[in-house]
Short mmCIF file of C-alpha atoms in Angstrom, two decimals:
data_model
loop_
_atom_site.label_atom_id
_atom_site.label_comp_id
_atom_site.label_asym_id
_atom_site.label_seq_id
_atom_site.Cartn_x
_atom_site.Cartn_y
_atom_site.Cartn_z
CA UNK O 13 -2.43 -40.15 -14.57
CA UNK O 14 0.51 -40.23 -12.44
CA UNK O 15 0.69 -37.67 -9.62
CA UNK O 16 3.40 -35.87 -8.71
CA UNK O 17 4.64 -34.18 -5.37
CA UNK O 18 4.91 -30.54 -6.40
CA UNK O 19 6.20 -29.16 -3.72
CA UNK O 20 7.77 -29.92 0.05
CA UNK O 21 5.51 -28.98 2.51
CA UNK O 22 7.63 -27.11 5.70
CA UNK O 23 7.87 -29.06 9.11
CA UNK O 24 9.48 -29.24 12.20
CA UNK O 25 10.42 -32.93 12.63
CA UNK O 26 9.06 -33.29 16.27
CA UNK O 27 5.44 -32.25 15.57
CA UNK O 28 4.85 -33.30 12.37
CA UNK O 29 6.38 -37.25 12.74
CA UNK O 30 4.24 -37.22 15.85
CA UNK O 31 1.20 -36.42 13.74
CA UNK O 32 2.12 -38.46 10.74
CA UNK O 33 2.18 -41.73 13.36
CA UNK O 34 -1.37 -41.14 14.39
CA UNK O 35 -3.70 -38.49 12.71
CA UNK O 36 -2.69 -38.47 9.38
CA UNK O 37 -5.12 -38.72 6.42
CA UNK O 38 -5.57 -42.68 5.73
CA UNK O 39 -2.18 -43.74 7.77
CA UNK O 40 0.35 -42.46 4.62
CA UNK O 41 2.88 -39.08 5.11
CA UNK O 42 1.72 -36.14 2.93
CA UNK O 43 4.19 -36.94 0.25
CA UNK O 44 3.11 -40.21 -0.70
CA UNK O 45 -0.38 -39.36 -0.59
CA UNK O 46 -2.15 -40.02 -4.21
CA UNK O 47 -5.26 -39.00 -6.09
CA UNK O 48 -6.13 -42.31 -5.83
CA UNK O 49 -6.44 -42.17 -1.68
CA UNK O 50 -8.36 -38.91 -2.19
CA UNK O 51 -11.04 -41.08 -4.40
CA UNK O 52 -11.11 -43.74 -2.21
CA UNK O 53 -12.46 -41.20 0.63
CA UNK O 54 -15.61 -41.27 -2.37
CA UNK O 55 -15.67 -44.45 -2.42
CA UNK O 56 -15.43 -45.39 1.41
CA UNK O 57 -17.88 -42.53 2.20
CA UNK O 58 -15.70 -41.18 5.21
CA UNK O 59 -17.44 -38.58 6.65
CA UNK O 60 -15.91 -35.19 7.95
CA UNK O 61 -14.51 -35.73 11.47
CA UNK O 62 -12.25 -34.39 14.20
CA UNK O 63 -9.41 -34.90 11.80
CA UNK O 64 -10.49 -34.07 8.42
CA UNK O 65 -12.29 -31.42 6.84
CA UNK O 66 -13.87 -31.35 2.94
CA UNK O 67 -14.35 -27.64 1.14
CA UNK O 68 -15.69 -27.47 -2.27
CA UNK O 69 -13.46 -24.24 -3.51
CA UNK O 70 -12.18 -21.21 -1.73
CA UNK O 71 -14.96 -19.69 0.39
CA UNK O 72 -16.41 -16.67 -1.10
CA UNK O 73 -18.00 -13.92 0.59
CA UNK O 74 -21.65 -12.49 -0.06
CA UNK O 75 -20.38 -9.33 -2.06
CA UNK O 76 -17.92 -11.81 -3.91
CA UNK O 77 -20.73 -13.97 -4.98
CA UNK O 78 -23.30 -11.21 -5.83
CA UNK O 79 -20.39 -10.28 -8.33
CA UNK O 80 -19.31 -13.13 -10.20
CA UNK O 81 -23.07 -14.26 -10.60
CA UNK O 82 -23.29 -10.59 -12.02
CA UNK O 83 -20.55 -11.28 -14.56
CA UNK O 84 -22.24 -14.88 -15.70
CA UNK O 85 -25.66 -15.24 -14.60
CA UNK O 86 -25.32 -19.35 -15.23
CA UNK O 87 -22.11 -19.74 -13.16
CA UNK O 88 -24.02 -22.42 -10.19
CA UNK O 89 -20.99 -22.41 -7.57
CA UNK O 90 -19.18 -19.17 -6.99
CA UNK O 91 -15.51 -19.62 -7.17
CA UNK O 92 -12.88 -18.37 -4.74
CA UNK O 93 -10.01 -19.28 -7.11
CA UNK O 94 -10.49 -18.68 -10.78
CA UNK O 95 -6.57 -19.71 -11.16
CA UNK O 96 -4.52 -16.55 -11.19
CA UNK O 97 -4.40 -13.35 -9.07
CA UNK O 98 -4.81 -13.51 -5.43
CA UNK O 99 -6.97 -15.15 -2.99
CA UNK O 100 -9.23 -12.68 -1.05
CA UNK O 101 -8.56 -11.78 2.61
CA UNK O 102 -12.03 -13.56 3.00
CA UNK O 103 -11.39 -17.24 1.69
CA UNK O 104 -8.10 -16.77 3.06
CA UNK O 105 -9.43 -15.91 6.40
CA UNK O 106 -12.19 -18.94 6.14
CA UNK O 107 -9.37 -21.37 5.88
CA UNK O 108 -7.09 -20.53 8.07
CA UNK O 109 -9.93 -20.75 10.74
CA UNK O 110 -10.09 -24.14 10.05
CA UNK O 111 -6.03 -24.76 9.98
CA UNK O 112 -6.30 -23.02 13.17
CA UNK O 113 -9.07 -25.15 14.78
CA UNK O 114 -6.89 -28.42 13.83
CA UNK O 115 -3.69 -27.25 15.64
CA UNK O 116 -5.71 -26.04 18.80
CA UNK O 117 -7.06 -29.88 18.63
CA UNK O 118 -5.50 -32.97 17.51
CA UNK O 119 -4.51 -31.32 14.13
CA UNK O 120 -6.01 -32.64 10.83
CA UNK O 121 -6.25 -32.70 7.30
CA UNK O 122 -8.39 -30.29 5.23
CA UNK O 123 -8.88 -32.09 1.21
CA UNK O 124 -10.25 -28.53 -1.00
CA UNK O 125 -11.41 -29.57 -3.83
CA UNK O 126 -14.27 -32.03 -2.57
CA UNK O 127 -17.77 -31.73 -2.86
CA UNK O 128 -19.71 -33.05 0.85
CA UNK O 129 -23.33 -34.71 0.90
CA UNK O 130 -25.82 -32.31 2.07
CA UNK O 131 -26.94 -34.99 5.06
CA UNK O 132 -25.45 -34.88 7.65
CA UNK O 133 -22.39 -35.56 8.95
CA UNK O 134 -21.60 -34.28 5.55
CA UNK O 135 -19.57 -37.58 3.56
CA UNK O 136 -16.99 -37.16 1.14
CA UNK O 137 -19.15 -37.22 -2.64
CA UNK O 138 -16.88 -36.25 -5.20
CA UNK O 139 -14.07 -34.12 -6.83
CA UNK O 140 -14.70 -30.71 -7.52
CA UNK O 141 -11.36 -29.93 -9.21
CA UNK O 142 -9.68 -26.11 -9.23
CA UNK O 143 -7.73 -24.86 -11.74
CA UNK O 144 -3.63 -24.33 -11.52
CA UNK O 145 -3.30 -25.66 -7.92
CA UNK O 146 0.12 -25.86 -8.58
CA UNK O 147 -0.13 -22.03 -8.11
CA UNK O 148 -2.96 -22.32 -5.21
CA UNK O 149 -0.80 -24.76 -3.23
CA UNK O 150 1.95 -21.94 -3.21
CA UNK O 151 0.02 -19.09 -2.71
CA UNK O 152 -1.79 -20.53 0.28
CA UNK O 153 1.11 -21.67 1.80
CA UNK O 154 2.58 -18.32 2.36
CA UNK O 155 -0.93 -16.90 3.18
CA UNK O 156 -1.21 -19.22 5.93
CA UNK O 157 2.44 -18.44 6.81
CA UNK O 158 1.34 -14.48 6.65
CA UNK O 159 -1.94 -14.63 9.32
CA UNK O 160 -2.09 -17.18 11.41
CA UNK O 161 -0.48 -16.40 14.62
CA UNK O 162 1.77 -17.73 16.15
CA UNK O 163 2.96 -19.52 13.33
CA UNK O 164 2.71 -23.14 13.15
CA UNK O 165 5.61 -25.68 13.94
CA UNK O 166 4.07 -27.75 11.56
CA UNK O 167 2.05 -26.87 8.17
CA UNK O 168 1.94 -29.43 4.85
CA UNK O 169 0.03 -27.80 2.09
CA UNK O 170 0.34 -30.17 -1.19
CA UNK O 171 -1.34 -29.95 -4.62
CA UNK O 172 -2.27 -33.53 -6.73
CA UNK O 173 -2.60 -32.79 -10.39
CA UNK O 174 -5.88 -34.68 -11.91
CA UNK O 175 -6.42 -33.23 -15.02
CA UNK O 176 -3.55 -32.69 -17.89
CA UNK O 177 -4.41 -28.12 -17.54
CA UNK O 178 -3.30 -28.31 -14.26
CA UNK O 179 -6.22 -28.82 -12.29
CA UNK O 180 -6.89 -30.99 -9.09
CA UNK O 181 -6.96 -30.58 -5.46
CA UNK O 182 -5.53 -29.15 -2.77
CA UNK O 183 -3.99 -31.37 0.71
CA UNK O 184 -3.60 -28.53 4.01
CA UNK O 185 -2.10 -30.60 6.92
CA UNK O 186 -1.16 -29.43 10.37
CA UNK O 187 -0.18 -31.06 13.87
CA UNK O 188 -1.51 -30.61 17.60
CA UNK O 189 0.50 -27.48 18.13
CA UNK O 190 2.37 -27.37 21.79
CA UNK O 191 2.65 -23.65 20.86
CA UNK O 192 -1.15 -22.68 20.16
CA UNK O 193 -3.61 -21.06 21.13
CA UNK O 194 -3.41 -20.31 17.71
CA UNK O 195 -5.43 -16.96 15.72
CA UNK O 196 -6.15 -15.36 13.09
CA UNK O 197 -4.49 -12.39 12.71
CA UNK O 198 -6.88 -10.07 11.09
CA UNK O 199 -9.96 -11.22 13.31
CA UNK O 200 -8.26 -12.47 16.30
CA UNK O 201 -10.29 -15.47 16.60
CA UNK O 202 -8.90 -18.28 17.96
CA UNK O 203 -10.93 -21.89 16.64
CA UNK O 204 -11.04 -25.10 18.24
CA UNK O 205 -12.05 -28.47 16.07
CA UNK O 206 -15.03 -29.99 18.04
CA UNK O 207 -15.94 -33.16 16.13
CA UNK O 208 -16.89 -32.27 12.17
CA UNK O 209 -17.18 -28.40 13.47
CA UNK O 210 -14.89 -25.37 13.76
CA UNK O 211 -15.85 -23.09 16.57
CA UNK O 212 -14.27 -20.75 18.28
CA UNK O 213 -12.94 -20.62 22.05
CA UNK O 214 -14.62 -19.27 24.78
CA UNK O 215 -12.64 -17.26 27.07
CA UNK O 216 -12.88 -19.67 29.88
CA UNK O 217 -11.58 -22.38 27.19
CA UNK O 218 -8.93 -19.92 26.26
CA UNK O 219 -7.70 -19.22 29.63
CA UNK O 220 -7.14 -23.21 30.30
CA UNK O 221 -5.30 -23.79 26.76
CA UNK O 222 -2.67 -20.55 28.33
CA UNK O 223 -2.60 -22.13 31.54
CA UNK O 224 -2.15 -25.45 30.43
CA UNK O 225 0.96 -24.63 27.83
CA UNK O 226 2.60 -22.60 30.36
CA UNK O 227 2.74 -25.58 32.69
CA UNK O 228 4.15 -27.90 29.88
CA UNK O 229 6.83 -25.06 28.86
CA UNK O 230 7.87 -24.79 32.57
CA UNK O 231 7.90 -28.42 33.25
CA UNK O 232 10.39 -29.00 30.05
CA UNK O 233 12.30 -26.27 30.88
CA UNK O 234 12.98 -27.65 34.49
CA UNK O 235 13.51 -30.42 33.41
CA UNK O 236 16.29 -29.43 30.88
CA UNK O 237 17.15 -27.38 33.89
CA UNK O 238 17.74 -30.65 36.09
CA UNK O 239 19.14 -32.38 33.29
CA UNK O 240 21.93 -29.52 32.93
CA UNK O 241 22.67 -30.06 36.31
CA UNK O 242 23.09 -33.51 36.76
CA UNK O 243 25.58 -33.84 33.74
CA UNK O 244 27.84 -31.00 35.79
CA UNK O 245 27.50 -32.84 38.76
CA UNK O 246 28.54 -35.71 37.27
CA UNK O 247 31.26 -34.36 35.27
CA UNK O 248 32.90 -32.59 38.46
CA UNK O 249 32.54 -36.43 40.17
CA UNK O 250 34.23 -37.78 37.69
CA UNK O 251 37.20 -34.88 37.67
CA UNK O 252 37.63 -35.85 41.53
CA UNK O 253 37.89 -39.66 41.12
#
């Protein structure tokens, strides 16, 4: 089945081409990613990583769980998307911790919509498609846009159709953000990705990541500073001569 971009994802050139050169999922820009490179993670058995993360669905919280296996006693996975209505603060919350932990890093790709191996590091087994992820891909765009602070420069989210109702997966991309650290808003947590993990900072780790993007902020803007001044100096030289 062909697959079809169904929507732009939002970017700010600088970060995002700077991402798309190195850390990208399998070497390709978001847009011309295909169903087909999302199978061959199956077949390659690529492993979750510093740079790419596998969910099976939404994440669902205890009570969530407890309720939907109320409603059908046979359902085997809880769902966190049933393919209308909203996504709960929870699952929204869940993901955007791991968004997060890829822009305080090197940034990364998160594939929902994959079932992991239970060994570990957990591998790439196979599709677990959700329903209308035309919608999803929409809806968690502006959720992400809504509670992660401060927002990030660069964030892809991108939906690939697999089955002719609408169902497939979901493709969340973000950059190593120069403007991090980067939270949650509701919890305030701020993640880091170590490896195939997302944990959170410590304060001492915290403190450094402030430190360190204050330097880099000063250092451009003297530098713009010196820049600025070297074109007047040479413009009043060359008003002289």
């Amino acid at each position: 089945m062909k697959t079809r971009l169904l929507a732009k994802p939002t970017q700010r050139l600088t970060d995002g081409r700077h991402f798309r050169n190195g850390r990208s999922m399998r070497g390709k820009v978001i847009e011309f990613i295909t169903i087909e490179d999302v199978r061959q993670l199956i077949v390659d058995g690529v492993s979750e990583s510093l740079n790419i993360e596998f969910k099976l669905h939404i994440p669902v919280s205890p009570e969530e769980q407890k309720a939907q296996r109320a409603k059908d006693p046979s359902l085997s996975v809880p769902r966190g998307w049933q393919g209308s209505g909203s996504i709960s603060n929870f699952g929204r919350d869940a993901l955007s911790e791991e968004i997060v932990a890829f822009a305080n890093a090197g940034g990364g790709t998160l594939v929902l919509g994959m079932e992991e191996t239970e060994a570990a590091p957990p591998r790439a087994s196979r599709l677990n498609v959700l329903p209308n992820v035309f919608d999803l891909e929409s809806r968690l765009r502006d959720a992400f846009n809504d509670c992660i602070e401060p927002r990030l420069p660069y964030l892809a989210v991108r939906s690939l159709v697999t089955e002719n109702d609408g169902s497939g997966v979901v493709l969340i991309e973000t950059s190593p953000s120069s403007l991090g650290p980067h939270w949650v808003k509701k919890s305030r947590k701020p993640t880091i990705r170590r490896e195939d993990r997302c944990d959170t900072l410590s304060m001492p780790e915290l403190h450094d990541m402030v430190l360190r993007r204050a330097r880099s902020l000063d250092e451009v803007l003297h530098g713009r500073l010196r820049n600025g001044a070297d074109s007047r100096s040479t413009s009043q030289t060359t008003s002289f001569i």
